[in-house]
Structures are given as C-alpha cells and as structure tokens.
PDB file of C-alpha atoms in Angstrom:
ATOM      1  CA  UNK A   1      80.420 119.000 129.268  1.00  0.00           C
ATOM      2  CA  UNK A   2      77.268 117.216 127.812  1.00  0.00           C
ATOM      3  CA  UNK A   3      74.884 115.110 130.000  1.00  0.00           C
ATOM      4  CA  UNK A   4      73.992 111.506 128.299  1.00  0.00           C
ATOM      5  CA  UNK A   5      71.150 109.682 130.748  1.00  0.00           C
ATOM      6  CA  UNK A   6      72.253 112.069 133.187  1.00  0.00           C
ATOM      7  CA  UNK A   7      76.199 110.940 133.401  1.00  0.00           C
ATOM      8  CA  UNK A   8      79.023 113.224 132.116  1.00  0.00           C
ATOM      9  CA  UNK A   9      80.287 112.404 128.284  1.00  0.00           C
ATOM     10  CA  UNK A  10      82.912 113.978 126.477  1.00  0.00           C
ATOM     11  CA  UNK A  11      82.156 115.435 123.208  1.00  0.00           C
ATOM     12  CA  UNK A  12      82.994 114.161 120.046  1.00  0.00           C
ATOM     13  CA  UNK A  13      86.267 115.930 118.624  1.00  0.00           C
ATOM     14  CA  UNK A  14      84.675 114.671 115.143  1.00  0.00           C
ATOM     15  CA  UNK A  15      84.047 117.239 112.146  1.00  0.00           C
ATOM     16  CA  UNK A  16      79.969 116.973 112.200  1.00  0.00           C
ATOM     17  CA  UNK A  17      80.219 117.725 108.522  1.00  0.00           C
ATOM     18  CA  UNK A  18      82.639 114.641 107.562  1.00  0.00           C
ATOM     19  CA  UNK A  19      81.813 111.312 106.937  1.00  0.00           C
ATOM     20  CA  UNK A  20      84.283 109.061 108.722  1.00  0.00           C
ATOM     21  CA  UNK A  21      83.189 106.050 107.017  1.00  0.00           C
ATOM     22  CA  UNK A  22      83.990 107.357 103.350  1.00  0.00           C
ATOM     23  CA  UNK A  23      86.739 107.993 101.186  1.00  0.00           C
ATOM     24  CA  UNK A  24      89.088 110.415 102.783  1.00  0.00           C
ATOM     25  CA  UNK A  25      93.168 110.727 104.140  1.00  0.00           C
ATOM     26  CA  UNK A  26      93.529 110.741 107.514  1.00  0.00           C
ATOM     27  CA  UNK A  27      97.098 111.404 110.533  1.00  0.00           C
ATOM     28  CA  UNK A  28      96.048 109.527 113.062  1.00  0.00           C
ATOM     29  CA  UNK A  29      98.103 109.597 116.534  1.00  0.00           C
ATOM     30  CA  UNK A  30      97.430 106.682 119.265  1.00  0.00           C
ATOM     31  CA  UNK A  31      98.673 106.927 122.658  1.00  0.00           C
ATOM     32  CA  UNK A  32      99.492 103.756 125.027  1.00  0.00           C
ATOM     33  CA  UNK A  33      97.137 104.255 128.193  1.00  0.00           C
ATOM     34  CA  UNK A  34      98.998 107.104 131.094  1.00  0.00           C
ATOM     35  CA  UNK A  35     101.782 107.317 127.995  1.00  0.00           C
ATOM     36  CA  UNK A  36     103.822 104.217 129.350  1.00  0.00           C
ATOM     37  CA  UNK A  37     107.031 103.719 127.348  1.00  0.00           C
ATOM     38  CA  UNK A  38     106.173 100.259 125.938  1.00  0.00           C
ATOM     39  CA  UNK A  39     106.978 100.279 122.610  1.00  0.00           C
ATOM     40  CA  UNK A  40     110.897 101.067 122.830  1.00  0.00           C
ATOM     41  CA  UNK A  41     113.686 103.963 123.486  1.00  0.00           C
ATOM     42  CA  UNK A  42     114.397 106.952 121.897  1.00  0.00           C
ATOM     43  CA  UNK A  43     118.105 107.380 122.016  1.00  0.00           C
ATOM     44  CA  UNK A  44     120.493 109.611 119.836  1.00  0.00           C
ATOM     45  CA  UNK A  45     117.194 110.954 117.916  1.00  0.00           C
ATOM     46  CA  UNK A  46     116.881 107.321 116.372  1.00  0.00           C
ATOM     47  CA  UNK A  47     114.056 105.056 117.464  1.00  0.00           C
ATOM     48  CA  UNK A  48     115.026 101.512 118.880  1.00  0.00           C
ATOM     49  CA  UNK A  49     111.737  99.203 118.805  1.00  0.00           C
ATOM     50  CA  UNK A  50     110.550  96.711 121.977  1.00  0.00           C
ATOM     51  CA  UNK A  51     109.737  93.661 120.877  1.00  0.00           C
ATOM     52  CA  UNK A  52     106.412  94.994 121.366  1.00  0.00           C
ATOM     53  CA  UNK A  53     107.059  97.997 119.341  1.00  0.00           C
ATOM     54  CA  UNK A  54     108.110  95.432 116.735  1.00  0.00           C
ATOM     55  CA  UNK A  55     104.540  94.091 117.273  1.00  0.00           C
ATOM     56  CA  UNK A  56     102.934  97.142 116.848  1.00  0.00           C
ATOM     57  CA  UNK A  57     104.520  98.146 113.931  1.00  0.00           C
ATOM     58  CA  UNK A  58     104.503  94.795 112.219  1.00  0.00           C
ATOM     59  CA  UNK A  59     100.468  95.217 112.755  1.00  0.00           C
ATOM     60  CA  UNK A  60     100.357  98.333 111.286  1.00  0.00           C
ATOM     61  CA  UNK A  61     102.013  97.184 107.658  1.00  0.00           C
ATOM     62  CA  UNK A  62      99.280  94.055 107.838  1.00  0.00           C
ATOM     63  CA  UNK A  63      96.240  96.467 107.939  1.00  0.00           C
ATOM     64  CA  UNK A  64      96.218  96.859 103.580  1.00  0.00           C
ATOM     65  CA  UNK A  65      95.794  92.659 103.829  1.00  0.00           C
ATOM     66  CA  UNK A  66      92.533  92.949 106.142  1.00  0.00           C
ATOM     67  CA  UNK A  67      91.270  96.239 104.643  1.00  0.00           C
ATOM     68  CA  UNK A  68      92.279  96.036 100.515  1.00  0.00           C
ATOM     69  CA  UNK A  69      90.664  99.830 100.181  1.00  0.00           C
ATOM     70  CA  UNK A  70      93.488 100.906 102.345  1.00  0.00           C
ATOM     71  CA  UNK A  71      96.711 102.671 101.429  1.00  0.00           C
ATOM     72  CA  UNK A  72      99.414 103.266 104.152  1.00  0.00           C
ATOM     73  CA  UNK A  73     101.713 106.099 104.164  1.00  0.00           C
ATOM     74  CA  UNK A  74     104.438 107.815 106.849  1.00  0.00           C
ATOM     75  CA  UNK A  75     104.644 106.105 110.284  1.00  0.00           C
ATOM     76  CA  UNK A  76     106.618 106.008 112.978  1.00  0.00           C
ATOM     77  CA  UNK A  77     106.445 103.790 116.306  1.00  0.00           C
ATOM     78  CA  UNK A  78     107.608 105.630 119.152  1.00  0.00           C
ATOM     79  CA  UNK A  79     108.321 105.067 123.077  1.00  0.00           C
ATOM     80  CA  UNK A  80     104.402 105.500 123.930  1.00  0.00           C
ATOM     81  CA  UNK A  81     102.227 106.273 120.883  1.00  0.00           C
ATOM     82  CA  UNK A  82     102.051 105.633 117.098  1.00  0.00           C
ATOM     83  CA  UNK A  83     101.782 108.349 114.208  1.00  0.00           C
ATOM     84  CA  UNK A  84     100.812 107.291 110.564  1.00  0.00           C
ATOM     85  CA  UNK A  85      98.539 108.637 107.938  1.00  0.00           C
ATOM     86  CA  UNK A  86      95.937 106.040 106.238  1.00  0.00           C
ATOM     87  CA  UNK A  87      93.961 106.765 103.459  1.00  0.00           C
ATOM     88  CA  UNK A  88      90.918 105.067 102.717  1.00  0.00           C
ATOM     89  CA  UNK A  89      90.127 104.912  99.118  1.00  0.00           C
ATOM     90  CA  UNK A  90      91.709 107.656  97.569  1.00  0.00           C
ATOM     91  CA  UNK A  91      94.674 106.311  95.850  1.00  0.00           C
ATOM     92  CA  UNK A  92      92.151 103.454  93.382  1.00  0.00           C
ATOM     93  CA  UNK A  93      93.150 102.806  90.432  1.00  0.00           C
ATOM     94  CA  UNK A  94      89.903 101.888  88.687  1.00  0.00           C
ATOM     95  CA  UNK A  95      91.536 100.229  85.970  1.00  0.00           C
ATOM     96  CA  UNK A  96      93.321  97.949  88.108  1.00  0.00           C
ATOM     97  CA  UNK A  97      91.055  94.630  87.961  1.00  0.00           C
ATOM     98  CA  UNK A  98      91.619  93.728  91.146  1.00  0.00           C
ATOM     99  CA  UNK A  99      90.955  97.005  92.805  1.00  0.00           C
ATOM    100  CA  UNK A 100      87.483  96.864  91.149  1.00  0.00           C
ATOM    101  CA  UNK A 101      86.937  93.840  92.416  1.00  0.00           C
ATOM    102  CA  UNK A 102      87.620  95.203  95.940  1.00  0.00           C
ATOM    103  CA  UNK A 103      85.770  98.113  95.081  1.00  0.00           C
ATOM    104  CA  UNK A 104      82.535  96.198  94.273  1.00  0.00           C
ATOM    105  CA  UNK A 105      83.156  93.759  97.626  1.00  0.00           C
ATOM    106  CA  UNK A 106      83.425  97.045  99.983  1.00  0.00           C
ATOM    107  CA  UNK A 107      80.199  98.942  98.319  1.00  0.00           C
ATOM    108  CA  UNK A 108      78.091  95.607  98.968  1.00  0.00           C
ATOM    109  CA  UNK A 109      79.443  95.234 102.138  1.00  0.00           C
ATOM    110  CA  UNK A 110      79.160  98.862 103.288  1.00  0.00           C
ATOM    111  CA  UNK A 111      75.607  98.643 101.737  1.00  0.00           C
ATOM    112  CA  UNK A 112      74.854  96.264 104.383  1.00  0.00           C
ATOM    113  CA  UNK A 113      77.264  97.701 106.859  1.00  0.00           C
ATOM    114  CA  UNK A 114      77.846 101.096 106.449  1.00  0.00           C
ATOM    115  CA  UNK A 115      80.231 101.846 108.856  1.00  0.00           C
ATOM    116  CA  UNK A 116      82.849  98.659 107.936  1.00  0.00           C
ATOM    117  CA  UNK A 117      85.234 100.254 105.842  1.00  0.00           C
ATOM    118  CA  UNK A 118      85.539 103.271 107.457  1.00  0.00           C
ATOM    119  CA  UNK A 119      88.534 105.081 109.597  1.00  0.00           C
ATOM    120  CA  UNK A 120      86.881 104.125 112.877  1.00  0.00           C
ATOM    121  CA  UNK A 121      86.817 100.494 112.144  1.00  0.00           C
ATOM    122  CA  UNK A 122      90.587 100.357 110.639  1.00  0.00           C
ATOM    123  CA  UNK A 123      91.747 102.024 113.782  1.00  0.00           C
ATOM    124  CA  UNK A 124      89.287 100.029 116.076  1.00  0.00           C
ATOM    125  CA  UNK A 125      90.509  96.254 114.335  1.00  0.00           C
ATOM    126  CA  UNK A 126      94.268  97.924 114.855  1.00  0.00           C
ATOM    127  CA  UNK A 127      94.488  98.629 118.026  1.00  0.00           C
ATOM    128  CA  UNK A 128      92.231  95.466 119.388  1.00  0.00           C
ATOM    129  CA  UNK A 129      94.671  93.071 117.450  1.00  0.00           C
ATOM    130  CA  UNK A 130      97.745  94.773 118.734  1.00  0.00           C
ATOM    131  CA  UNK A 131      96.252  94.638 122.623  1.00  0.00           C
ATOM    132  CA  UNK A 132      95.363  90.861 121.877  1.00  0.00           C
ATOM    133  CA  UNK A 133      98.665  89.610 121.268  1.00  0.00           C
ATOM    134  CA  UNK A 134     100.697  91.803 123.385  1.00  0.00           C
ATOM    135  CA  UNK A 135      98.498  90.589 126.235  1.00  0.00           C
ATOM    136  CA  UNK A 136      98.929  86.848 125.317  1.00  0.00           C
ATOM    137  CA  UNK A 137     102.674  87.427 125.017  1.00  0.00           C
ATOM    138  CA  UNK A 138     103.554  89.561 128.035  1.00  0.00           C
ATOM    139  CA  UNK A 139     100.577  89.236 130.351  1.00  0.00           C
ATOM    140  CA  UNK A 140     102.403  90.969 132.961  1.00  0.00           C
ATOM    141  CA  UNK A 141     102.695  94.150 131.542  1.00  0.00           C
ATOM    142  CA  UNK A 142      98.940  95.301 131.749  1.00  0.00           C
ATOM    143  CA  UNK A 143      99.238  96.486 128.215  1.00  0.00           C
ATOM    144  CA  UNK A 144      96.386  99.233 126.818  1.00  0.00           C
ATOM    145  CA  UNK A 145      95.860 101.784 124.408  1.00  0.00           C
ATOM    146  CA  UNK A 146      94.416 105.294 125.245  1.00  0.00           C
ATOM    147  CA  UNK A 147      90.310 105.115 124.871  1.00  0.00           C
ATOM    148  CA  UNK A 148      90.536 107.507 122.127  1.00  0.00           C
ATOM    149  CA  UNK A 149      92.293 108.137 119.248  1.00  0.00           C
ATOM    150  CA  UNK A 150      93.196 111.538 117.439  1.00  0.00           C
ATOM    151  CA  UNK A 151      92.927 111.853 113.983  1.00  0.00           C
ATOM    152  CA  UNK A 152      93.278 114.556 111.629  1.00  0.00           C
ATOM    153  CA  UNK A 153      92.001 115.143 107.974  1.00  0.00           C
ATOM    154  CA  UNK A 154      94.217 115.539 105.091  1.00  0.00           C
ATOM    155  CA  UNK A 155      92.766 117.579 102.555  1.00  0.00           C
ATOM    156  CA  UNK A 156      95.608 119.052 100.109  1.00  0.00           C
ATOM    157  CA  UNK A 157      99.024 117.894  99.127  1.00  0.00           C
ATOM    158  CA  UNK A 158     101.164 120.839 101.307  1.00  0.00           C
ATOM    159  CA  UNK A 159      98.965 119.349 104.356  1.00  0.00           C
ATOM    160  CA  UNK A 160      99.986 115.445 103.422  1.00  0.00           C
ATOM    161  CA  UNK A 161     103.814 116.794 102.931  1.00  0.00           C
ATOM    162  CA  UNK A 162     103.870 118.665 106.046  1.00  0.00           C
ATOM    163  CA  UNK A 163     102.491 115.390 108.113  1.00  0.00           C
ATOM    164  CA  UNK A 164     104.863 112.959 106.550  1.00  0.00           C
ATOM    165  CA  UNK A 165     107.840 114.971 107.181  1.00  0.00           C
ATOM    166  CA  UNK A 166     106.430 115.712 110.845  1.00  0.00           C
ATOM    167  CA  UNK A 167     106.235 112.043 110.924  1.00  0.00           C
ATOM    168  CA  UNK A 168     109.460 111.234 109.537  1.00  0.00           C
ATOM    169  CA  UNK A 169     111.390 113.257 112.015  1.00  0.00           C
ATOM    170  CA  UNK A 170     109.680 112.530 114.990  1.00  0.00           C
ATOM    171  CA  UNK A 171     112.570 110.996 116.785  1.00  0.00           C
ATOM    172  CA  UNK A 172     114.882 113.762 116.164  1.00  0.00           C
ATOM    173  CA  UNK A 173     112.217 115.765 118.414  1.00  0.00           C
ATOM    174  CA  UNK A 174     111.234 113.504 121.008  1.00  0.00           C
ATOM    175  CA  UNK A 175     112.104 115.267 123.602  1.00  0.00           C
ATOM    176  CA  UNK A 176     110.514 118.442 122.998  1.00  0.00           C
ATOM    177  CA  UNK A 177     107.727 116.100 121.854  1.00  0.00           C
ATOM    178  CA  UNK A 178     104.368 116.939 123.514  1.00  0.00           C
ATOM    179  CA  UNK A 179     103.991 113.118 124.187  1.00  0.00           C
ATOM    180  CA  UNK A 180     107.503 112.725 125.750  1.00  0.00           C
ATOM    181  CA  UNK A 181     107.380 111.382 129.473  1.00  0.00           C
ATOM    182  CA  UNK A 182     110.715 110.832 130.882  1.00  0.00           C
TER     183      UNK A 182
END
C-alpha cells in the first residue's frame, strides 16, 4: 500500500491509460456503506423498492436532465447497492440540433472545467443528491453510500450485452449475489 505525506492510501483501481472525463460507456456498481439493506427486499427473485429505493432510483432516471451528454441504459436498484451502465457521449447524434447545442455548451464548459462532464462527476452529483434527501427525509437512518464506487469500461457490443443482461437478472441471483447480506 502507497504512502501519501506519510499516511496509508489505497490505490487507484483506475485504468492509468483512460480518460475518465471523456467520451466512453461505463457499469458502474455503488454499494450503501457496511451493505445495509436500505433500498428494499428481494423476495421471490423480484425486487420490491423502499421508499428510499424509490428515491434512489427516481434519481438515477433524472441524471440525462442535469447532464444532457448522458445516455442511461440497464439498471437495477437492489437491497444495498445500485448497478447501471451510463454512457457519456457516445450515443450523439450530431445532426440532432439540440444535441449540438449541448455538445458546444459541454466543450466550453469542459474547456474551462475539464473534469465536469466526466464519469466521476455524474456519479459524484448522484450519489450526493440521493444522500441529501434521504437524510432530510429519514434522518434517523444514518443513511451513506460506500466511499468508492466501482466502475467498469464497456468497450464492444458482446461486453454491453453481457452487462445488461447481468443487470437485468440480478434479482433472480441475489442470493448467490456477492453483495447479498442476509
């Protein structure tokens, strides 16, 4: 483990050859802090949602209004963590007006701020939004994500069917689920 002004870090998990804050698909899994069971039941390999997994997920669908270069696809809520697969970017349309338009907007902006438009952010505005109101709402419940998020490239279309079905049938796994804590 590396030594940052001489306290223990963990290293990056990040591809040092991939730039997070460009164009790119990504399957990103988030995991509620120790895996508590907040966001619903998994019963007869169907998914019933909390009302804070209804939060969550509700959340999720909004992220395309507050980041227009964003496409979402498969996603699933579950008892303690979240799969879905955003892509940033990939699916434009250039000849769509408004998508220029939103195209132009994000390369000023990222001109200025590099790093706004990128996965990091997406997942960082996500996940602070979600703790925000499920703290106002149930302040009792010491809601919290995990620190860290995993997230995995997509690079070809057998990869991107392979996730989506993963994702898809998620509850019909859940208890041989690596994230399953009865």
């Amino acid at each position: 483990m590396a030594l940052f002004k001489n306290k223990y870090r963990i290293e990056s998990t990040r591809l040092t050859s991939w730039d997070y804050n460009g164009d790119g698909m990504y399957f990103v899994t988030i995991c509620t802090k120790n895996r508590e069971h907040f966001f619903g039941e998994c019963k007869d390999k169907k998914m019933k949602l909390s009302s804070i997994g209804a939060l969550v997920q509700g959340f999720w669908y909004q992220i395309p209004k507050h980041f227009p270069h964003v496409t979402l696809g498969e996603f699933i809520v579950m008892p303690n963590h979240i799969h879905g697969i955003i892509d940033i970017g990939t699916l434009r349309e250039p000849k769509e007006t408004a998508v220029n338009n939103v195209k132009k907007q994000t390369m000023y902006y990222q001109s200025i701020s590099p790093k706004a438009s990128g996965i990091p952010v997406v997942i960082r505005s996500f996940k602070s939004v979600c703790t925000k109101h499920i703290n106002e709402l149930f302040p009792s419940l010491g809601f919290a994500w995990q620190e860290r998020y995993w997230e995995h490239i997509i690079k070809d279309a057998d990869s991107f069917q392979k996730i989506s079905n993963y994702i898809y049938s998620n509850p019909e796994s859940w208890e041989d689920d690596k994230f399953f804590l009865p």
